[in-house]
């Protein structure tokens, strides 16, 4: 969230093109048009602060690259549910109101503030809380972007609710702009396009932000592992036993994420080919490039009256879309979807 607010602030300070931003406008919306009207958290240190301050409040690992002007929106307490049921409970003190809040508070605040899109960036493993925010968005008529790997686009009841309420849904599990999953699946596509047979592969990821702290708990990271395997399966390999996931919390790395990737394949005459890559990125800005696309797609689709899962946009934007695609097909469908928006 911190990086998205910084991207919007930068777009107001500096004209396009901005590095890593694919589309100046989506459905008529520029980045500078994104306005924040409400924000929910459970962290006692963030609730009550203006969003522009909360996004830099500890414990947050995103680096401040751009200053963010006050937005006039105070972070409100949201219902806690299972939001911090893991290692984060050791570093985040929940706001006292969050334990008792009725989920209907979220629906009514979304309706009162005139929100058009709700972006869900809860910790992985918070199934109950994520699905509660999804329900609230659908009932309030607000598009939902599920950045987490918890099932929303993969939950039949929730999908039906978004269809009944006439609201667009995007998910699950936001891709990074150029992250480990995209690099991995693009390389698999490349090898397959030359007829090579992939025999072994892995994708190990370490980092030092709160996401990696939370994912260090196997009970919290199961959905992330499933999501990454789904993405690799969409690239045409049997990923059921592939090691691909969060593999360690290394505090001094802070928001730096390092991916170690290896592919072994058989080439002509069964000769072996192997490759190893180490990719290092700043994790939060890498997510903001995709969020900048997703939030504008979600707003434009709502204006155009689209409902339910936006399959043509989701394969490019998410690791675990309902209808998976190869890199090339996902990009093609996304570009066509954006071009068709008014
Ligand atoms: N590169 C990325 O940052 C990236 C990419 C893809 C997907 N994701 C996914 O997005 C999600 C968020 O990642 P992050 O790095 O922003 O995490 P984070 O740890 O920085 O932020 C999570 C926030 O959720 C708050 N929270 C916990 N329970 C809550 C509740 N019930 N209601 C409201 N707020 C609550 C926490 O207090 C915290 O501020 C994770 O599921 C992650 O896997 C992140």
Short mmCIF file of C-alpha atoms and ligand atoms in Angstrom, two decimals:
data_model
loop_
_atom_site.label_atom_id
_atom_site.label_comp_id
_atom_site.label_asym_id
_atom_site.label_seq_id
_atom_site.Cartn_x
_atom_site.Cartn_y
_atom_site.Cartn_z
CA UNK A 1 0.00 0.00 0.00
CA UNK A 2 2.88 2.30 0.84
CA UNK A 3 4.36 1.90 -2.63
CA UNK A 4 1.02 2.48 -4.36
CA UNK A 5 0.51 5.76 -2.49
CA UNK A 6 4.06 6.73 -3.52
CA UNK A 7 3.39 5.87 -7.18
CA UNK A 8 0.27 8.06 -7.17
CA UNK A 9 2.22 10.90 -5.48
CA UNK A 10 5.02 10.61 -8.06
CA UNK A 11 2.53 10.66 -10.94
CA UNK A 12 1.23 13.98 -9.60
CA UNK A 13 4.77 15.40 -9.38
CA UNK A 14 6.28 14.10 -12.61
CA UNK A 15 4.73 13.58 -16.06
CA UNK A 16 4.65 10.15 -17.71
CA UNK A 17 6.43 8.01 -18.70
CA UNK A 18 7.30 6.61 -15.28
CA UNK A 19 9.59 3.57 -15.17
CA UNK A 20 7.65 0.31 -14.87
CA UNK A 21 4.24 1.82 -15.57
CA UNK A 22 2.78 0.09 -18.63
CA UNK A 23 -0.23 2.29 -19.29
CA UNK A 24 -0.53 6.05 -18.96
CA UNK A 25 -4.31 5.64 -18.93
CA UNK A 26 -6.59 2.66 -18.33
CA UNK A 27 -10.29 3.15 -19.02
CA UNK A 28 -9.72 6.91 -18.98
CA UNK A 29 -7.92 6.89 -15.61
CA UNK A 30 -4.40 8.23 -15.17
CA UNK A 31 -2.41 7.28 -12.07
CA UNK A 32 -2.88 10.76 -10.65
CA UNK A 33 -6.65 10.19 -10.75
CA UNK A 34 -6.46 7.49 -8.04
CA UNK A 35 -7.92 8.95 -4.84
CA UNK A 36 -7.86 7.24 -1.46
CA UNK A 37 -11.19 7.62 0.36
CA UNK A 38 -10.96 5.05 3.18
CA UNK A 39 -8.38 2.72 4.74
CA UNK A 40 -8.64 -0.11 7.27
CA UNK A 41 -5.96 -1.70 9.44
CA UNK A 42 -5.82 -3.36 12.84
CA UNK A 43 -2.42 -2.06 13.93
CA UNK A 44 -2.85 0.27 16.92
CA UNK A 45 0.14 2.27 15.66
CA UNK A 46 -1.55 3.00 12.31
CA UNK A 47 -5.25 3.39 13.20
CA UNK A 48 -6.12 7.08 13.53
CA UNK A 49 -3.16 8.32 11.44
CA UNK A 50 -3.63 10.05 8.10
CA UNK A 51 -2.98 7.42 5.39
CA UNK A 52 0.07 9.40 4.19
CA UNK A 53 1.69 8.86 7.61
CA UNK A 54 0.39 5.35 8.29
CA UNK A 55 2.07 4.01 5.15
CA UNK A 56 5.47 4.89 6.63
CA UNK A 57 4.68 3.79 10.19
CA UNK A 58 6.71 0.94 11.70
CA UNK A 59 6.60 -2.08 11.36
CA UNK A 60 6.60 -1.46 7.64
CA UNK A 61 9.52 -2.32 5.45
CA UNK A 62 8.65 -0.35 2.30
CA UNK A 63 11.26 2.33 1.60
CA UNK A 64 10.13 5.97 1.31
CA UNK A 65 11.22 6.97 -2.22
CA UNK A 66 8.69 9.78 -2.58
CA UNK A 67 7.00 12.00 0.00
CA UNK A 68 3.23 11.61 0.16
CA UNK A 69 1.06 14.66 0.90
CA UNK A 70 -1.64 14.31 3.56
CA UNK A 71 -4.72 12.75 1.96
CA UNK A 72 -7.26 13.70 4.64
CA UNK A 73 -8.22 10.08 5.25
CA UNK A 74 -7.58 8.58 8.68
CA UNK A 75 -6.94 4.84 8.88
CA UNK A 76 -9.90 3.15 10.59
CA UNK A 77 -9.90 -0.01 12.68
CA UNK A 78 -11.13 -3.07 10.76
CA UNK A 79 -12.40 -6.36 12.23
CA UNK A 80 -9.35 -8.41 13.30
CA UNK A 81 -10.60 -12.00 12.81
CA UNK A 82 -7.55 -14.11 11.78
CA UNK A 83 -5.53 -11.14 10.45
CA UNK A 84 -2.61 -11.51 12.85
CA UNK A 85 -2.85 -15.20 13.77
CA UNK A 86 0.83 -15.87 13.13
CA UNK A 87 4.28 -14.34 13.66
CA UNK A 88 2.90 -10.82 13.02
CA UNK A 89 1.13 -11.02 16.40
CA UNK A 90 4.59 -10.69 17.95
CA UNK A 91 5.26 -7.29 16.36
CA UNK A 92 1.80 -5.75 15.79
CA UNK A 93 -0.42 -4.65 18.68
CA UNK A 94 -4.04 -4.83 17.57
CA UNK A 95 -6.16 -1.73 18.08
CA UNK A 96 -8.62 -2.46 20.94
CA UNK A 97 -11.68 -1.78 18.72
CA UNK A 98 -10.59 -4.33 16.10
CA UNK A 99 -11.45 -7.37 18.25
CA UNK A 100 -15.12 -6.42 18.66
CA UNK A 101 -16.03 -4.77 15.36
CA UNK A 102 -19.00 -5.99 13.37
CA UNK A 103 -17.96 -6.79 9.75
CA UNK A 104 -20.92 -4.68 8.59
CA UNK A 105 -18.87 -1.60 9.59
CA UNK A 106 -16.70 -2.19 6.52
CA UNK A 107 -19.68 -2.42 4.15
CA UNK A 108 -21.28 0.74 5.53
CA UNK A 109 -18.01 2.75 5.48
CA UNK A 110 -17.36 1.71 1.87
CA UNK A 111 -20.84 2.88 0.91
CA UNK A 112 -20.57 6.17 2.87
CA UNK A 113 -17.17 7.12 1.45
CA UNK A 114 -18.19 6.48 -2.18
CA UNK A 115 -15.35 3.98 -2.65
CA UNK A 116 -15.23 2.38 -6.10
CA UNK A 117 -12.50 -0.22 -5.50
CA UNK A 118 -11.31 -2.06 -2.38
CA UNK A 119 -7.74 -3.39 -2.52
CA UNK A 120 -7.14 -6.22 -0.06
CA UNK A 121 -3.53 -6.41 1.17
CA UNK A 122 -4.01 -8.48 4.31
CA UNK A 123 -1.35 -10.92 5.49
CA UNK A 124 -1.31 -14.29 3.73
CA UNK A 125 -3.21 -16.92 5.73
CA UNK A 126 -5.96 -14.49 6.87
CA UNK A 127 -8.69 -16.41 5.02
CA UNK A 128 -11.52 -15.33 7.30
CA UNK A 129 -10.62 -11.65 7.25
CA UNK A 130 -9.94 -11.55 3.49
CA UNK A 131 -13.29 -13.21 2.72
CA UNK A 132 -15.07 -10.83 5.13
CA UNK A 133 -13.66 -7.79 3.23
CA UNK A 134 -14.64 -9.43 -0.10
CA UNK A 135 -18.23 -9.93 1.12
CA UNK A 136 -18.39 -6.33 2.38
CA UNK A 137 -17.16 -5.00 -0.98
CA UNK A 138 -19.67 -7.04 -2.98
CA UNK A 139 -22.57 -5.92 -0.77
CA UNK A 140 -21.44 -2.28 -0.98
CA UNK A 141 -21.18 -2.46 -4.79
CA UNK A 142 -17.39 -1.88 -4.69
CA UNK A 143 -14.94 -3.69 -7.02
CA UNK A 144 -12.56 -5.99 -5.15
CA UNK A 145 -8.85 -6.58 -5.87
CA UNK A 146 -7.60 -9.59 -3.92
CA UNK A 147 -3.82 -9.17 -3.71
CA UNK A 148 -3.59 -12.09 -1.26
CA UNK A 149 -3.48 -15.80 -2.11
CA UNK A 150 -6.54 -16.50 0.05
CA UNK A 151 -9.42 -17.87 -2.07
CA UNK A 152 -11.85 -15.25 -3.34
CA UNK A 153 -11.82 -15.70 -7.15
CA UNK A 154 -11.40 -19.41 -6.28
CA UNK A 155 -14.38 -19.45 -3.90
CA UNK A 156 -17.59 -20.35 -5.75
CA UNK A 157 -19.90 -18.76 -3.16
CA UNK A 158 -18.04 -15.45 -3.21
CA UNK A 159 -17.87 -15.42 -7.01
CA UNK A 160 -21.66 -15.99 -7.10
CA UNK A 161 -22.14 -13.12 -4.62
CA UNK A 162 -20.13 -10.71 -6.82
CA UNK A 163 -22.21 -11.80 -9.83
CA UNK A 164 -25.51 -11.35 -7.92
CA UNK A 165 -24.42 -7.92 -6.67
CA UNK A 166 -23.25 -6.89 -10.16
CA UNK A 167 -19.70 -6.11 -9.03
CA UNK A 168 -16.28 -6.87 -10.66
CA UNK A 169 -13.79 -9.14 -8.86
CA UNK A 170 -10.05 -9.46 -9.53
CA UNK A 171 -7.79 -12.11 -7.96
CA UNK A 172 -6.21 -14.16 -6.49
CA UNK A 173 -2.64 -13.35 -5.36
CA UNK A 174 -1.20 -10.32 -7.08
CA UNK A 175 1.81 -10.95 -9.30
CA UNK A 176 4.81 -8.74 -8.82
CA UNK A 177 5.52 -6.53 -11.81
CA UNK A 178 8.62 -8.49 -12.74
CA UNK A 179 8.90 -11.01 -9.94
CA UNK A 180 9.99 -14.60 -9.42
CA UNK A 181 6.77 -16.13 -10.76
CA UNK A 182 6.74 -14.08 -13.95
CA UNK A 183 10.45 -14.70 -14.62
CA UNK A 184 10.06 -18.42 -13.92
CA UNK A 185 6.97 -18.92 -16.10
CA UNK A 186 8.42 -16.80 -18.93
CA UNK A 187 11.58 -18.94 -18.96
CA UNK A 188 9.52 -22.15 -18.96
CA UNK A 189 7.52 -20.77 -21.91
CA UNK A 190 10.80 -20.02 -23.72
CA UNK A 191 12.19 -23.53 -23.21
CA UNK A 192 8.88 -25.12 -24.24
CA UNK A 193 8.73 -22.95 -27.37
CA UNK A 194 12.06 -24.56 -28.45
CA UNK A 195 10.76 -28.07 -27.72
CA UNK A 196 12.93 -28.64 -24.62
CA UNK A 197 11.63 -30.96 -21.89
CA UNK A 198 11.83 -29.50 -18.38
CA UNK A 199 12.83 -32.23 -15.92
CA UNK A 200 13.49 -30.33 -12.67
CA UNK A 201 13.09 -26.82 -11.39
CA UNK A 202 12.91 -24.81 -8.21
CA UNK A 203 12.30 -21.21 -7.17
CA UNK A 204 13.55 -20.23 -3.71
CA UNK A 205 12.71 -16.80 -2.29
CA UNK A 206 14.02 -15.00 0.78
CA UNK A 207 13.28 -11.53 2.10
CA UNK A 208 13.12 -9.44 5.23
CA UNK A 209 9.79 -7.59 5.20
CA UNK A 210 6.67 -8.30 7.27
CA UNK A 211 5.24 -10.40 4.42
CA UNK A 212 8.24 -12.75 4.68
CA UNK A 213 8.00 -12.78 8.50
CA UNK A 214 4.37 -13.87 8.24
CA UNK A 215 5.20 -16.44 5.53
CA UNK A 216 7.88 -18.00 7.75
CA UNK A 217 5.00 -19.79 9.50
CA UNK A 218 4.13 -22.87 7.38
CA UNK A 219 0.53 -22.64 8.61
CA UNK A 220 0.27 -19.14 7.10
CA UNK A 221 2.17 -19.77 3.86
CA UNK A 222 0.27 -22.82 2.54
CA UNK A 223 -1.94 -20.72 0.24
CA UNK A 224 1.12 -18.89 -1.19
CA UNK A 225 2.79 -22.21 -2.03
CA UNK A 226 -0.42 -23.45 -3.73
CA UNK A 227 -0.68 -20.21 -5.67
CA UNK A 228 2.91 -20.37 -6.96
CA UNK A 229 2.46 -24.01 -8.00
CA UNK A 230 -0.73 -23.09 -9.88
CA UNK A 231 1.22 -20.42 -11.79
CA UNK A 232 3.94 -22.92 -12.74
CA UNK A 233 1.35 -25.52 -13.78
CA UNK A 234 -0.15 -22.90 -16.13
CA UNK A 235 3.29 -22.76 -17.79
CA UNK A 236 2.90 -26.42 -18.71
CA UNK A 237 4.91 -28.37 -16.11
CA UNK A 238 3.80 -30.78 -13.40
CA UNK A 239 4.37 -28.42 -10.48
CA UNK A 240 2.73 -30.60 -7.82
CA UNK A 241 6.01 -31.22 -5.99
CA UNK A 242 8.08 -28.25 -7.18
CA UNK A 243 9.75 -26.27 -4.40
CA UNK A 244 8.50 -22.77 -5.15
CA UNK A 245 7.67 -20.49 -2.33
CA UNK A 246 8.79 -18.28 0.45
CA UNK A 247 11.89 -19.99 1.85
CA UNK A 248 13.15 -17.80 4.61
CA UNK A 249 12.83 -14.60 6.61
CA UNK A 250 16.15 -12.74 6.64
CA UNK A 251 15.52 -9.57 8.68
CA UNK A 252 18.49 -7.50 7.46
CA UNK A 253 17.23 -7.75 3.86
CA UNK A 254 14.22 -5.59 4.84
CA UNK A 255 12.20 -4.98 1.63
CA UNK A 256 14.80 -6.63 -0.61
CA UNK A 257 13.64 -9.94 -2.01
CA UNK A 258 16.08 -12.42 -3.53
CA UNK A 259 14.98 -15.25 -5.79
CA UNK A 260 17.20 -18.23 -6.66
CA UNK A 261 15.84 -20.05 -9.65
CA UNK A 262 17.09 -23.20 -11.37
CA UNK A 263 15.76 -25.08 -14.38
CA UNK A 264 17.08 -28.41 -15.71
CA UNK A 265 15.88 -29.57 -19.11
CA UNK A 266 16.55 -32.14 -21.83
CA UNK A 267 17.48 -30.73 -25.21
CA UNK A 268 18.34 -32.24 -28.61
CA UNK A 269 19.55 -35.88 -28.34
CA UNK A 270 18.57 -35.74 -24.65
CA UNK A 271 21.55 -33.49 -23.92
CA UNK A 272 21.22 -31.64 -20.62
CA UNK A 273 20.68 -27.93 -20.31
CA UNK A 274 20.55 -26.13 -16.99
CA UNK A 275 20.33 -22.51 -15.98
CA UNK A 276 20.49 -20.64 -12.70
CA UNK A 277 19.37 -17.10 -12.02
CA UNK A 278 19.58 -14.89 -8.97
CA UNK A 279 17.16 -11.97 -9.11
CA UNK A 280 17.13 -9.21 -6.52
CA UNK A 281 14.27 -6.71 -6.36
CA UNK A 282 12.70 -4.24 -3.97
CA UNK A 283 9.52 -6.13 -3.14
CA UNK A 284 6.92 -3.45 -2.42
CA UNK A 285 7.44 -1.16 -5.46
CA UNK A 286 7.45 -4.30 -7.59
CA UNK A 287 3.88 -4.98 -6.43
CA UNK A 288 2.78 -1.37 -6.91
CA UNK A 289 3.28 -1.52 -10.70
CA UNK A 290 0.65 -4.27 -10.92
CA UNK A 291 -1.65 -2.61 -8.38
CA UNK A 292 -1.54 0.54 -10.49
CA UNK A 293 -2.94 -1.53 -13.36
CA UNK A 294 -5.41 -3.59 -11.31
CA UNK A 295 -7.06 -0.69 -9.47
CA UNK A 296 -7.77 1.21 -12.69
CA UNK A 297 -9.09 -1.93 -14.45
CA UNK A 298 -11.36 -2.57 -11.44
CA UNK A 299 -12.73 1.00 -11.47
CA UNK A 300 -13.28 1.13 -15.23
CA UNK A 301 -14.93 -2.32 -15.30
CA UNK A 302 -17.35 -1.21 -12.56
CA UNK A 303 -18.26 1.91 -14.56
CA UNK A 304 -18.89 -0.26 -17.61
CA UNK A 305 -21.20 -2.56 -15.62
CA UNK A 306 -19.01 -5.70 -15.79
CA UNK A 307 -19.69 -8.27 -13.09
CA UNK A 308 -17.92 -11.24 -11.48
CA UNK A 309 -14.36 -12.38 -12.16
CA UNK A 310 -12.61 -10.43 -14.95
CA UNK A 311 -10.88 -13.49 -16.38
CA UNK A 312 -9.33 -11.70 -19.38
CA UNK A 313 -7.47 -9.28 -17.08
CA UNK A 314 -6.63 -11.64 -14.22
CA UNK A 315 -4.17 -14.09 -15.80
CA UNK A 316 -1.68 -11.26 -16.37
CA UNK A 317 -2.23 -9.53 -13.02
CA UNK A 318 -2.46 -12.49 -10.62
CA UNK A 319 -0.49 -15.64 -9.82
CA UNK A 320 -3.58 -17.71 -9.14
CA UNK A 321 -6.29 -16.59 -11.57
CA UNK A 322 -9.45 -18.65 -11.99
CA UNK A 323 -8.58 -19.12 -15.69
CA UNK A 324 -4.77 -19.49 -15.97
CA UNK A 325 -2.79 -18.74 -19.13
CA UNK A 326 0.76 -18.72 -20.40
CA UNK A 327 2.72 -15.46 -20.13
CA UNK A 328 2.15 -14.60 -23.79
CA UNK A 329 -1.59 -15.41 -23.74
CA UNK A 330 -2.10 -13.59 -20.40
CA UNK A 331 -0.39 -10.44 -21.71
CA UNK A 332 -2.31 -10.59 -25.00
CA UNK A 333 -5.68 -10.92 -23.22
CA UNK A 334 -4.83 -8.14 -20.75
CA UNK A 335 -3.78 -5.69 -23.47
CA UNK A 336 -6.92 -6.48 -25.47
CA UNK A 337 -9.08 -6.02 -22.34
CA UNK A 338 -7.50 -2.64 -21.57
CA UNK A 339 -7.77 -1.49 -25.19
CA UNK A 340 -11.51 -2.32 -25.19
CA UNK A 341 -12.25 -0.22 -22.08
CA UNK A 342 -13.81 3.12 -22.94
N1 LIG B 1 5.37 -7.68 -3.55
C1 LIG B 1 4.35 -7.61 -2.68
O1 LIG B 1 4.34 -6.79 -1.78
C2 LIG B 1 3.21 -8.57 -2.89
C3 LIG B 1 3.06 -9.18 -4.12
C4 LIG B 1 2.03 -10.07 -4.31
C5 LIG B 1 1.15 -10.35 -3.28
N2 LIG B 1 1.31 -9.76 -2.06
C6 LIG B 1 0.38 -10.12 -0.98
O2 LIG B 1 -0.27 -8.97 -0.46
C7 LIG B 1 -0.53 -9.17 0.93
C8 LIG B 1 -0.01 -8.00 1.74
O3 LIG B 1 1.40 -7.92 1.63
P1 LIG B 1 2.19 -6.73 2.30
O4 LIG B 1 3.62 -6.90 1.97
O5 LIG B 1 1.49 -5.43 2.02
O6 LIG B 1 1.96 -7.11 3.87
P2 LIG B 1 2.22 -6.21 5.18
O7 LIG B 1 2.59 -7.16 6.26
O8 LIG B 1 3.15 -5.08 4.87
O9 LIG B 1 0.79 -5.54 5.47
C9 LIG B 1 -0.30 -6.27 5.95
C10 LIG B 1 -1.17 -5.28 6.74
O10 LIG B 1 -2.42 -5.91 7.03
C11 LIG B 1 -2.82 -5.46 8.32
N3 LIG B 1 -3.90 -6.34 8.82
C12 LIG B 1 -3.83 -7.54 9.44
N4 LIG B 1 -5.09 -7.99 9.72
C13 LIG B 1 -5.96 -7.07 9.28
C14 LIG B 1 -7.39 -6.97 9.30
N5 LIG B 1 -8.16 -7.94 9.81
N6 LIG B 1 -7.96 -5.85 8.78
C15 LIG B 1 -7.20 -4.85 8.25
N7 LIG B 1 -5.84 -4.90 8.20
C16 LIG B 1 -5.22 -5.99 8.71
C17 LIG B 1 -1.50 -5.51 9.11
O11 LIG B 1 -1.59 -4.78 10.32
C18 LIG B 1 -0.56 -4.86 8.09
O12 LIG B 1 -0.54 -3.46 8.19
C19 LIG B 1 0.08 -10.51 1.32
O13 LIG B 1 -0.93 -11.50 1.26
C20 LIG B 1 1.09 -10.72 0.21
O14 LIG B 1 1.40 -12.10 0.00
C21 LIG B 1 2.30 -8.86 -1.85
#
